[in-house]
Amino acid sequence: MLCDWYNETDITGSEECNYPLIGMLIGLIGTNPGSKLKMVQLGHYNGFSSLLLGFVYNNIQVNNSFFSIDISKDITEQANKWVTKADIDNYVKQIVGDSADPKNLVLALNHLQTDEINILFIDSSHSYEHTKKN
């Protein structure tokens, strides 16, 4: 599955979440038996982190566990195609939007079916002012 994703997206890795960080997130979520940690990611780009974290949530069977926002419609469509191919739609939801828009917090909480976010992964705009709005 991931080999096909790499071939189609032609990602070298520099645009996506780095391996040490994704490894830490996987360890945090996947090594806690019965973990119900819910995550919001700001910026999913082509969906590498969404796929890997979706696989973890699938493994521990926590539905509606991952919500991600990215500003690019085309990128989100491509990333959602891979989430569907991987059959992790029950765990991962990716939308198009501005990560600093407060209405997206409501959408995230509704998807996660919770009133709190356990993990916030900020990987969207890397400008200081925009990040402060998040």
mmCIF file of N, CA and C in Angstrom:
data_model
loop_
_atom_site.group_PDB
_atom_site.id
_atom_site.type_symbol
_atom_site.label_atom_id
_atom_site.label_comp_id
_atom_site.label_asym_id
_atom_site.label_seq_id
_atom_site.Cartn_x
_atom_site.Cartn_y
_atom_site.Cartn_z
ATOM 1 N N MET A 1 0.817 -1.191 0.000
ATOM 2 C CA MET A 1 0.000 0.000 0.000
ATOM 3 C C MET A 1 0.866 1.262 0.000
ATOM 4 N N LEU A 2 1.805 1.362 0.934
ATOM 5 C CA LEU A 2 2.633 2.568 0.996
ATOM 6 C C LEU A 2 3.553 2.706 -0.211
ATOM 7 N N CYS A 3 4.006 1.586 -0.768
ATOM 8 C CA CYS A 3 4.823 1.665 -1.986
ATOM 9 C C CYS A 3 4.019 2.281 -3.122
ATOM 10 N N ASP A 4 2.773 1.880 -3.265
ATOM 11 C CA ASP A 4 1.899 2.461 -4.283
ATOM 12 C C ASP A 4 1.686 3.947 -4.034
ATOM 13 N N TRP A 5 1.481 4.316 -2.763
ATOM 14 C CA TRP A 5 1.309 5.734 -2.404
ATOM 15 C C TRP A 5 2.538 6.523 -2.809
ATOM 16 N N TYR A 6 3.738 6.018 -2.465
ATOM 17 C CA TYR A 6 4.982 6.700 -2.824
ATOM 18 C C TYR A 6 5.107 6.855 -4.329
ATOM 19 N N ASN A 7 4.812 5.800 -5.071
ATOM 20 C CA ASN A 7 4.920 5.862 -6.525
ATOM 21 C C ASN A 7 3.969 6.891 -7.119
ATOM 22 N N GLU A 8 2.747 6.948 -6.613
ATOM 23 C CA GLU A 8 1.785 7.894 -7.174
ATOM 24 C C GLU A 8 2.062 9.329 -6.756
ATOM 25 N N THR A 9 2.410 9.538 -5.511
ATOM 26 C CA THR A 9 2.607 10.907 -5.034
ATOM 27 C C THR A 9 3.986 11.451 -5.364
ATOM 28 N N ASP A 10 4.930 10.550 -5.666
ATOM 29 C CA ASP A 10 6.294 10.945 -6.013
ATOM 30 C C ASP A 10 6.913 11.822 -4.926
ATOM 31 N N ILE A 11 6.669 11.429 -3.690
ATOM 32 C CA ILE A 11 7.160 12.190 -2.543
ATOM 33 C C ILE A 11 8.550 11.701 -2.162
ATOM 34 N N THR A 12 9.435 12.641 -1.945
ATOM 35 C CA THR A 12 10.791 12.287 -1.511
ATOM 36 C C THR A 12 10.890 12.243 0.004
ATOM 37 N N GLY A 13 9.900 12.769 0.677
ATOM 38 C CA GLY A 13 9.905 12.761 2.134
ATOM 39 C C GLY A 13 10.046 14.149 2.726
ATOM 40 N N SER A 14 10.581 15.094 1.966
ATOM 41 C CA SER A 14 10.833 16.421 2.524
ATOM 42 C C SER A 14 9.542 17.207 2.754
ATOM 43 N N GLU A 15 8.503 16.896 2.020
ATOM 44 C CA GLU A 15 7.250 17.624 2.170
ATOM 45 C C GLU A 15 6.343 17.011 3.225
ATOM 46 N N GLU A 16 6.620 15.805 3.613
ATOM 47 C CA GLU A 16 5.772 15.082 4.545
ATOM 48 C C GLU A 16 6.382 15.064 5.941
ATOM 49 N N CYS A 17 5.607 14.596 6.877
ATOM 50 C CA CYS A 17 6.028 14.444 8.269
ATOM 51 C C CYS A 17 7.305 13.600 8.331
ATOM 52 N N ASN A 18 8.262 14.012 9.149
ATOM 53 C CA ASN A 18 9.520 13.248 9.202
ATOM 54 C C ASN A 18 9.367 11.979 10.035
ATOM 55 N N TYR A 19 10.250 11.031 9.787
ATOM 56 C CA TYR A 19 10.146 9.701 10.391
ATOM 57 C C TYR A 19 10.267 9.695 11.918
ATOM 58 N N PRO A 20 11.204 10.445 12.507
ATOM 59 C CA PRO A 20 11.257 10.424 13.985
ATOM 60 C C PRO A 20 9.957 10.935 14.623
ATOM 61 N N LEU A 21 9.382 11.984 14.047
ATOM 62 C CA LEU A 21 8.137 12.523 14.610
ATOM 63 C C LEU A 21 6.983 11.543 14.447
ATOM 64 N N ILE A 22 6.822 10.975 13.262
ATOM 65 C CA ILE A 22 5.719 10.025 13.058
ATOM 66 C C ILE A 22 5.930 8.791 13.931
ATOM 67 N N GLY A 23 7.181 8.389 14.116
ATOM 68 C CA GLY A 23 7.471 7.261 14.997
ATOM 69 C C GLY A 23 7.067 7.552 16.436
ATOM 70 N N MET A 24 7.320 8.784 16.897
ATOM 71 C CA MET A 24 6.930 9.161 18.241
ATOM 72 C C MET A 24 5.405 9.139 18.402
ATOM 73 N N LEU A 25 4.702 9.679 17.407
ATOM 74 C CA LEU A 25 3.235 9.698 17.468
ATOM 75 C C LEU A 25 2.661 8.282 17.443
ATOM 76 N N ILE A 26 3.208 7.441 16.586
ATOM 77 C CA ILE A 26 2.758 6.043 16.524
ATOM 78 C C ILE A 26 3.000 5.359 17.869
ATOM 79 N N GLY A 27 4.169 5.588 18.439
ATOM 80 C CA GLY A 27 4.475 5.000 19.741
ATOM 81 C C GLY A 27 3.544 5.497 20.829
ATOM 82 N N LEU A 28 3.252 6.785 20.825
ATOM 83 C CA LEU A 28 2.369 7.366 21.831
ATOM 84 C C LEU A 28 0.971 6.768 21.758
ATOM 85 N N ILE A 29 0.453 6.629 20.555
ATOM 86 C CA ILE A 29 -0.912 6.132 20.374
ATOM 87 C C ILE A 29 -0.970 4.610 20.415
ATOM 88 N N GLY A 30 -0.069 3.966 19.708
ATOM 89 C CA GLY A 30 -0.179 2.529 19.489
ATOM 90 C C GLY A 30 0.332 1.638 20.594
ATOM 91 N N THR A 31 1.106 2.177 21.530
ATOM 92 C CA THR A 31 1.659 1.314 22.571
ATOM 93 C C THR A 31 0.902 1.416 23.887
ATOM 94 N N ASN A 32 -0.177 2.140 23.878
ATOM 95 C CA ASN A 32 -1.009 2.254 25.080
ATOM 96 C C ASN A 32 -2.243 1.377 24.905
ATOM 97 N N PRO A 33 -2.244 0.173 25.487
ATOM 98 C CA PRO A 33 -3.405 -0.711 25.335
ATOM 99 C C PRO A 33 -4.688 -0.004 25.782
ATOM 100 N N GLY A 34 -5.689 -0.098 24.955
ATOM 101 C CA GLY A 34 -6.961 0.542 25.274
ATOM 102 C C GLY A 34 -6.930 2.052 25.099
ATOM 103 N N SER A 35 -5.898 2.553 24.418
ATOM 104 C CA SER A 35 -5.751 3.991 24.232
ATOM 105 C C SER A 35 -6.940 4.559 23.471
ATOM 106 N N LYS A 36 -7.444 5.642 23.957
ATOM 107 C CA LYS A 36 -8.538 6.339 23.280
ATOM 108 C C LYS A 36 -8.105 7.742 22.880
ATOM 109 N N LEU A 37 -6.788 7.947 22.728
ATOM 110 C CA LEU A 37 -6.273 9.265 22.381
ATOM 111 C C LEU A 37 -6.796 9.693 21.013
ATOM 112 N N LYS A 38 -7.358 10.888 20.956
ATOM 113 C CA LYS A 38 -7.892 11.434 19.712
ATOM 114 C C LYS A 38 -6.961 12.547 19.240
ATOM 115 N N MET A 39 -6.746 12.615 17.924
ATOM 116 C CA MET A 39 -5.763 13.549 17.381
ATOM 117 C C MET A 39 -6.354 14.451 16.306
ATOM 118 N N VAL A 40 -5.905 15.706 16.309
ATOM 119 C CA VAL A 40 -6.172 16.641 15.224
ATOM 120 C C VAL A 40 -4.831 17.037 14.637
ATOM 121 N N GLN A 41 -4.760 16.947 13.317
ATOM 122 C CA GLN A 41 -3.555 17.358 12.600
ATOM 123 C C GLN A 41 -3.895 18.561 11.740
ATOM 124 N N LEU A 42 -3.066 19.569 11.807
ATOM 125 C CA LEU A 42 -3.230 20.749 10.965
ATOM 126 C C LEU A 42 -2.197 20.660 9.856
ATOM 127 N N GLY A 43 -2.656 20.286 8.678
ATOM 128 C CA GLY A 43 -1.785 20.116 7.521
ATOM 129 C C GLY A 43 -1.435 18.667 7.280
ATOM 130 N N HIS A 44 -2.093 18.014 6.312
ATOM 131 C CA HIS A 44 -1.808 16.603 6.041
ATOM 132 C C HIS A 44 -1.056 16.375 4.738
ATOM 133 N N TYR A 45 -0.914 17.398 3.942
ATOM 134 C CA TYR A 45 -0.281 17.312 2.639
ATOM 135 C C TYR A 45 -0.787 16.071 1.903
ATOM 136 N N ASN A 46 0.058 15.200 1.391
ATOM 137 C CA ASN A 46 -0.412 14.045 0.619
ATOM 138 C C ASN A 46 -0.904 12.879 1.466
ATOM 139 N N GLY A 47 -0.844 13.004 2.765
ATOM 140 C CA GLY A 47 -1.481 12.014 3.625
ATOM 141 C C GLY A 47 -0.607 10.913 4.188
ATOM 142 N N PHE A 48 0.712 11.066 4.133
ATOM 143 C CA PHE A 48 1.607 10.043 4.686
ATOM 144 C C PHE A 48 1.295 9.804 6.161
ATOM 145 N N SER A 49 1.248 10.868 6.941
ATOM 146 C CA SER A 49 0.969 10.720 8.372
ATOM 147 C C SER A 49 -0.451 10.223 8.599
ATOM 148 N N SER A 50 -1.387 10.657 7.781
ATOM 149 C CA SER A 50 -2.773 10.188 7.917
ATOM 150 C C SER A 50 -2.872 8.688 7.706
ATOM 151 N N LEU A 51 -2.164 8.187 6.702
ATOM 152 C CA LEU A 51 -2.168 6.746 6.451
ATOM 153 C C LEU A 51 -1.558 5.980 7.614
ATOM 154 N N LEU A 52 -0.375 6.377 8.016
ATOM 155 C CA LEU A 52 0.302 5.631 9.081
ATOM 156 C C LEU A 52 -0.482 5.682 10.388
ATOM 157 N N LEU A 53 -0.973 6.856 10.758
ATOM 158 C CA LEU A 53 -1.744 6.963 12.003
ATOM 159 C C LEU A 53 -3.096 6.271 11.862
ATOM 160 N N GLY A 54 -3.676 6.310 10.675
ATOM 161 C CA GLY A 54 -4.918 5.574 10.435
ATOM 162 C C GLY A 54 -4.734 4.078 10.611
ATOM 163 N N PHE A 55 -3.586 3.560 10.165
ATOM 164 C CA PHE A 55 -3.289 2.138 10.375
ATOM 165 C C PHE A 55 -3.191 1.813 11.862
ATOM 166 N N VAL A 56 -2.595 2.706 12.625
ATOM 167 C CA VAL A 56 -2.472 2.489 14.075
ATOM 168 C C VAL A 56 -3.857 2.496 14.718
ATOM 169 N N TYR A 57 -4.667 3.495 14.381
ATOM 170 C CA TYR A 57 -6.015 3.551 14.957
ATOM 171 C C TYR A 57 -6.852 2.346 14.534
ATOM 172 N N ASN A 58 -6.652 1.874 13.311
ATOM 173 C CA ASN A 58 -7.332 0.659 12.862
ATOM 174 C C ASN A 58 -6.889 -0.527 13.719
ATOM 175 N N ASN A 59 -5.610 -0.610 13.983
ATOM 176 C CA ASN A 59 -5.072 -1.714 14.768
ATOM 177 C C ASN A 59 -5.631 -1.735 16.194
ATOM 178 N N ILE A 60 -5.803 -0.559 16.788
ATOM 179 C CA ILE A 60 -6.321 -0.517 18.165
ATOM 180 C C ILE A 60 -7.831 -0.286 18.194
ATOM 181 N N GLN A 61 -8.442 -0.218 16.996
ATOM 182 C CA GLN A 61 -9.900 -0.142 16.843
ATOM 183 C C GLN A 61 -10.539 1.040 17.586
ATOM 184 N N VAL A 62 -10.019 2.255 17.287
ATOM 185 C CA VAL A 62 -10.603 3.471 17.848
ATOM 186 C C VAL A 62 -11.187 4.279 16.682
ATOM 187 N N ASN A 63 -12.502 4.138 16.465
ATOM 188 C CA ASN A 63 -13.171 4.860 15.385
ATOM 189 C C ASN A 63 -13.160 6.361 15.635
ATOM 190 N N ASN A 64 -13.294 7.122 14.537
ATOM 191 C CA ASN A 64 -13.373 8.582 14.601
ATOM 192 C C ASN A 64 -12.263 9.147 15.482
ATOM 193 N N SER A 65 -11.036 8.758 15.199
ATOM 194 C CA SER A 65 -9.929 9.075 16.091
ATOM 195 C C SER A 65 -8.961 10.121 15.545
ATOM 196 N N PHE A 66 -9.005 10.376 14.235
ATOM 197 C CA PHE A 66 -8.017 11.254 13.606
ATOM 198 C C PHE A 66 -8.734 12.219 12.672
ATOM 199 N N PHE A 67 -8.476 13.501 12.837
ATOM 200 C CA PHE A 67 -9.093 14.547 12.021
ATOM 201 C C PHE A 67 -7.986 15.456 11.529
ATOM 202 N N SER A 68 -7.980 15.750 10.232
ATOM 203 C CA SER A 68 -6.919 16.573 9.664
ATOM 204 C C SER A 68 -7.480 17.625 8.714
ATOM 205 N N ILE A 69 -6.849 18.785 8.717
ATOM 206 C CA ILE A 69 -7.268 19.928 7.905
ATOM 207 C C ILE A 69 -6.082 20.364 7.050
ATOM 208 N N ASP A 70 -6.334 20.580 5.762
ATOM 209 C CA ASP A 70 -5.308 21.126 4.874
ATOM 210 C C ASP A 70 -5.964 22.148 3.960
ATOM 211 N N ILE A 71 -5.243 23.144 3.570
ATOM 212 C CA ILE A 71 -5.785 24.245 2.770
ATOM 213 C C ILE A 71 -5.988 23.864 1.296
ATOM 214 N N SER A 72 -5.312 22.818 0.830
ATOM 215 C CA SER A 72 -5.351 22.460 -0.590
ATOM 216 C C SER A 72 -6.450 21.436 -0.902
ATOM 217 N N LYS A 73 -7.337 21.825 -1.796
ATOM 218 C CA LYS A 73 -8.412 20.913 -2.219
ATOM 219 C C LYS A 73 -7.840 19.718 -2.982
ATOM 220 N N ASP A 74 -6.943 19.973 -3.929
ATOM 221 C CA ASP A 74 -6.380 18.886 -4.739
ATOM 222 C C ASP A 74 -5.602 17.887 -3.884
ATOM 223 N N ILE A 75 -4.792 18.402 -2.987
ATOM 224 C CA ILE A 75 -4.003 17.536 -2.099
ATOM 225 C C ILE A 75 -4.929 16.702 -1.221
ATOM 226 N N THR A 76 -5.963 17.333 -0.673
ATOM 227 C CA THR A 76 -6.899 16.622 0.207
ATOM 228 C C THR A 76 -7.654 15.542 -0.560
ATOM 229 N N GLU A 77 -8.056 15.832 -1.786
ATOM 230 C CA GLU A 77 -8.733 14.815 -2.600
ATOM 231 C C GLU A 77 -7.821 13.610 -2.816
ATOM 232 N N GLN A 78 -6.559 13.880 -3.131
ATOM 233 C CA GLN A 78 -5.615 12.783 -3.346
ATOM 234 C C GLN A 78 -5.393 12.007 -2.043
ATOM 235 N N ALA A 79 -5.214 12.718 -0.950
ATOM 236 C CA ALA A 79 -4.998 12.052 0.346
ATOM 237 C C ALA A 79 -6.214 11.225 0.739
ATOM 238 N N ASN A 80 -7.421 11.753 0.503
ATOM 239 C CA ASN A 80 -8.640 11.009 0.844
ATOM 240 C C ASN A 80 -8.797 9.759 -0.011
ATOM 241 N N LYS A 81 -8.345 9.828 -1.252
ATOM 242 C CA LYS A 81 -8.390 8.639 -2.112
ATOM 243 C C LYS A 81 -7.584 7.504 -1.477
ATOM 244 N N TRP A 82 -6.429 7.831 -0.919
ATOM 245 C CA TRP A 82 -5.578 6.810 -0.308
ATOM 246 C C TRP A 82 -6.142 6.307 1.011
ATOM 247 N N VAL A 83 -6.794 7.176 1.759
ATOM 248 C CA VAL A 83 -7.456 6.741 3.000
ATOM 249 C C VAL A 83 -8.539 5.724 2.661
ATOM 250 N N THR A 84 -9.282 5.978 1.601
ATOM 251 C CA THR A 84 -10.331 5.051 1.174
ATOM 252 C C THR A 84 -9.719 3.738 0.678
ATOM 253 N N LYS A 85 -8.653 3.834 -0.138
ATOM 254 C CA LYS A 85 -7.982 2.615 -0.619
ATOM 255 C C LYS A 85 -7.485 1.763 0.541
ATOM 256 N N ALA A 86 -7.010 2.419 1.601
ATOM 257 C CA ALA A 86 -6.472 1.703 2.761
ATOM 258 C C ALA A 86 -7.580 1.213 3.689
ATOM 259 N N ASP A 87 -8.815 1.578 3.389
ATOM 260 C CA ASP A 87 -9.976 1.170 4.184
ATOM 261 C C ASP A 87 -9.853 1.618 5.648
ATOM 262 N N ILE A 88 -9.445 2.880 5.814
ATOM 263 C CA ILE A 88 -9.333 3.436 7.166
ATOM 264 C C ILE A 88 -10.254 4.657 7.343
ATOM 265 N N ASP A 89 -11.300 4.723 6.519
ATOM 266 C CA ASP A 89 -12.263 5.825 6.604
ATOM 267 C C ASP A 89 -12.940 5.921 7.975
ATOM 268 N N ASN A 90 -13.074 4.804 8.669
ATOM 269 C CA ASN A 90 -13.708 4.826 9.993
ATOM 270 C C ASN A 90 -12.848 5.542 11.034
ATOM 271 N N TYR A 91 -11.579 5.736 10.718
ATOM 272 C CA TYR A 91 -10.642 6.295 11.682
ATOM 273 C C TYR A 91 -10.156 7.689 11.293
ATOM 274 N N VAL A 92 -10.043 7.945 10.000
ATOM 275 C CA VAL A 92 -9.423 9.167 9.491
ATOM 276 C C VAL A 92 -10.432 10.019 8.735
ATOM 277 N N LYS A 93 -10.452 11.308 9.059
ATOM 278 C CA LYS A 93 -11.246 12.276 8.293
ATOM 279 C C LYS A 93 -10.325 13.433 7.946
ATOM 280 N N GLN A 94 -10.253 13.766 6.654
ATOM 281 C CA GLN A 94 -9.433 14.870 6.173
ATOM 282 C C GLN A 94 -10.341 15.851 5.446
ATOM 283 N N ILE A 95 -10.219 17.125 5.772
ATOM 284 C CA ILE A 95 -11.042 18.142 5.129
ATOM 285 C C ILE A 95 -10.171 19.248 4.564
ATOM 286 N N VAL A 96 -10.795 20.033 3.679
ATOM 287 C CA VAL A 96 -10.164 21.224 3.126
ATOM 288 C C VAL A 96 -10.581 22.401 3.988
ATOM 289 N N GLY A 97 -9.614 23.191 4.414
ATOM 290 C CA GLY A 97 -9.939 24.385 5.178
ATOM 291 C C GLY A 97 -8.696 25.051 5.723
ATOM 292 N N ASP A 98 -8.910 26.218 6.294
ATOM 293 C CA ASP A 98 -7.851 26.972 6.940
ATOM 294 C C ASP A 98 -7.745 26.478 8.378
ATOM 295 N N SER A 99 -6.589 26.012 8.760
ATOM 296 C CA SER A 99 -6.424 25.450 10.097
ATOM 297 C C SER A 99 -6.625 26.490 11.197
ATOM 298 N N ALA A 100 -6.586 27.771 10.860
ATOM 299 C CA ALA A 100 -6.805 28.817 11.866
ATOM 300 C C ALA A 100 -8.272 29.209 11.999
ATOM 301 N N ASP A 101 -9.135 28.644 11.163
ATOM 302 C CA ASP A 101 -10.564 28.974 11.216
ATOM 303 C C ASP A 101 -11.224 28.241 12.382
ATOM 304 N N PRO A 102 -11.795 28.983 13.345
ATOM 305 C CA PRO A 102 -12.387 28.353 14.537
ATOM 306 C C PRO A 102 -13.510 27.352 14.241
ATOM 307 N N LYS A 103 -14.212 27.494 13.117
ATOM 308 C CA LYS A 103 -15.301 26.552 12.825
ATOM 309 C C LYS A 103 -14.766 25.135 12.613
ATOM 310 N N ASN A 104 -13.489 25.036 12.213
ATOM 311 C CA ASN A 104 -12.913 23.709 12.001
ATOM 312 C C ASN A 104 -12.685 22.967 13.308
ATOM 313 N N LEU A 105 -12.528 23.693 14.408
ATOM 314 C CA LEU A 105 -12.436 23.052 15.713
ATOM 315 C C LEU A 105 -13.741 22.330 16.033
ATOM 316 N N VAL A 106 -14.863 22.969 15.721
ATOM 317 C CA VAL A 106 -16.175 22.346 15.945
ATOM 318 C C VAL A 106 -16.314 21.096 15.089
ATOM 319 N N LEU A 107 -15.896 21.186 13.821
ATOM 320 C CA LEU A 107 -15.952 20.011 12.936
ATOM 321 C C LEU A 107 -15.079 18.876 13.480
ATOM 322 N N ALA A 108 -13.905 19.224 13.973
ATOM 323 C CA ALA A 108 -12.994 18.206 14.519
ATOM 324 C C ALA A 108 -13.612 17.531 15.738
ATOM 325 N N LEU A 109 -14.129 18.304 16.662
ATOM 326 C CA LEU A 109 -14.722 17.738 17.876
ATOM 327 C C LEU A 109 -15.926 16.860 17.546
ATOM 328 N N ASN A 110 -16.708 17.280 16.558
ATOM 329 C CA ASN A 110 -17.856 16.464 16.133
ATOM 330 C C ASN A 110 -17.391 15.134 15.553
ATOM 331 N N HIS A 111 -16.373 15.173 14.700
ATOM 332 C CA HIS A 111 -15.866 13.926 14.119
ATOM 333 C C HIS A 111 -15.287 13.016 15.200
ATOM 334 N N LEU A 112 -14.511 13.593 16.088
ATOM 335 C CA LEU A 112 -13.855 12.798 17.132
ATOM 336 C C LEU A 112 -14.835 12.323 18.201
ATOM 337 N N GLN A 113 -16.041 12.873 18.167
ATOM 338 C CA GLN A 113 -17.083 12.517 19.147
ATOM 339 C C GLN A 113 -16.570 12.690 20.571
ATOM 340 N N THR A 114 -15.999 13.866 20.804
ATOM 341 C CA THR A 114 -15.433 14.170 22.111
ATOM 342 C C THR A 114 -15.510 15.675 22.345
ATOM 343 N N ASP A 115 -15.230 16.091 23.557
ATOM 344 C CA ASP A 115 -15.188 17.527 23.842
ATOM 345 C C ASP A 115 -13.761 17.999 24.093
ATOM 346 N N GLU A 116 -12.793 17.101 23.865
ATOM 347 C CA GLU A 116 -11.399 17.513 24.003
ATOM 348 C C GLU A 116 -10.521 16.787 22.994
ATOM 349 N N ILE A 117 -9.473 17.463 22.609
ATOM 350 C CA ILE A 117 -8.478 16.896 21.702
ATOM 351 C C ILE A 117 -7.298 16.470 22.552
ATOM 352 N N ASN A 118 -6.891 15.228 22.425
ATOM 353 C CA ASN A 118 -5.761 14.738 23.218
ATOM 354 C C ASN A 118 -4.417 15.121 22.623
ATOM 355 N N ILE A 119 -4.326 15.107 21.297
ATOM 356 C CA ILE A 119 -3.061 15.423 20.622
ATOM 357 C C ILE A 119 -3.364 16.406 19.490
ATOM 358 N N LEU A 120 -2.650 17.516 19.468
ATOM 359 C CA LEU A 120 -2.739 18.488 18.382
ATOM 360 C C LEU A 120 -1.390 18.512 17.684
ATOM 361 N N PHE A 121 -1.392 18.118 16.433
ATOM 362 C CA PHE A 121 -0.178 18.029 15.629
ATOM 363 C C PHE A 121 -0.221 19.166 14.622
ATOM 364 N N ILE A 122 0.599 20.200 14.830
ATOM 365 C CA ILE A 122 0.588 21.381 13.963
ATOM 366 C C ILE A 122 1.671 21.232 12.909
ATOM 367 N N ASP A 123 1.229 21.023 11.673
ATOM 368 C CA ASP A 123 2.143 20.887 10.543
ATOM 369 C C ASP A 123 1.544 21.584 9.324
ATOM 370 N N SER A 124 0.866 22.706 9.586
ATOM 371 C CA SER A 124 0.250 23.451 8.484
ATOM 372 C C SER A 124 1.140 24.634 8.147
ATOM 373 N N SER A 125 0.580 25.801 8.111
ATOM 374 C CA SER A 125 1.359 26.991 7.802
ATOM 375 C C SER A 125 2.536 27.093 8.764
ATOM 376 N N HIS A 126 3.663 27.407 8.238
ATOM 377 C CA HIS A 126 4.843 27.521 9.081
ATOM 378 C C HIS A 126 5.197 28.981 9.345
ATOM 379 N N SER A 127 4.217 29.873 9.101
ATOM 380 C CA SER A 127 4.442 31.274 9.448
ATOM 381 C C SER A 127 4.039 31.479 10.907
ATOM 382 N N TYR A 128 4.777 32.306 11.595
ATOM 383 C CA TYR A 128 4.579 32.505 13.019
ATOM 384 C C TYR A 128 3.157 33.028 13.322
ATOM 385 N N GLU A 129 2.725 34.050 12.595
ATOM 386 C CA GLU A 129 1.418 34.666 12.880
ATOM 387 C C GLU A 129 0.264 33.679 12.661
ATOM 388 N N HIS A 130 0.306 32.934 11.584
ATOM 389 C CA HIS A 130 -0.763 31.975 11.305
ATOM 390 C C HIS A 130 -0.771 30.865 12.338
ATOM 391 N N THR A 131 0.399 30.396 12.708
ATOM 392 C CA THR A 131 0.493 29.325 13.695
ATOM 393 C C THR A 131 -0.060 29.771 15.048
ATOM 394 N N LYS A 132 0.172 31.017 15.420
ATOM 395 C CA LYS A 132 -0.369 31.542 16.675
ATOM 396 C C LYS A 132 -1.904 31.512 16.678
ATOM 397 N N LYS A 133 -2.511 31.700 15.503
ATOM 398 C CA LYS A 133 -3.987 31.656 15.407
ATOM 399 C C LYS A 133 -4.517 30.256 15.665
ATOM 400 N N ASN A 134 -3.731 29.251 15.320
ATOM 401 C CA ASN A 134 -4.161 27.866 15.494
ATOM 402 C C ASN A 134 -4.412 27.603 16.953
#
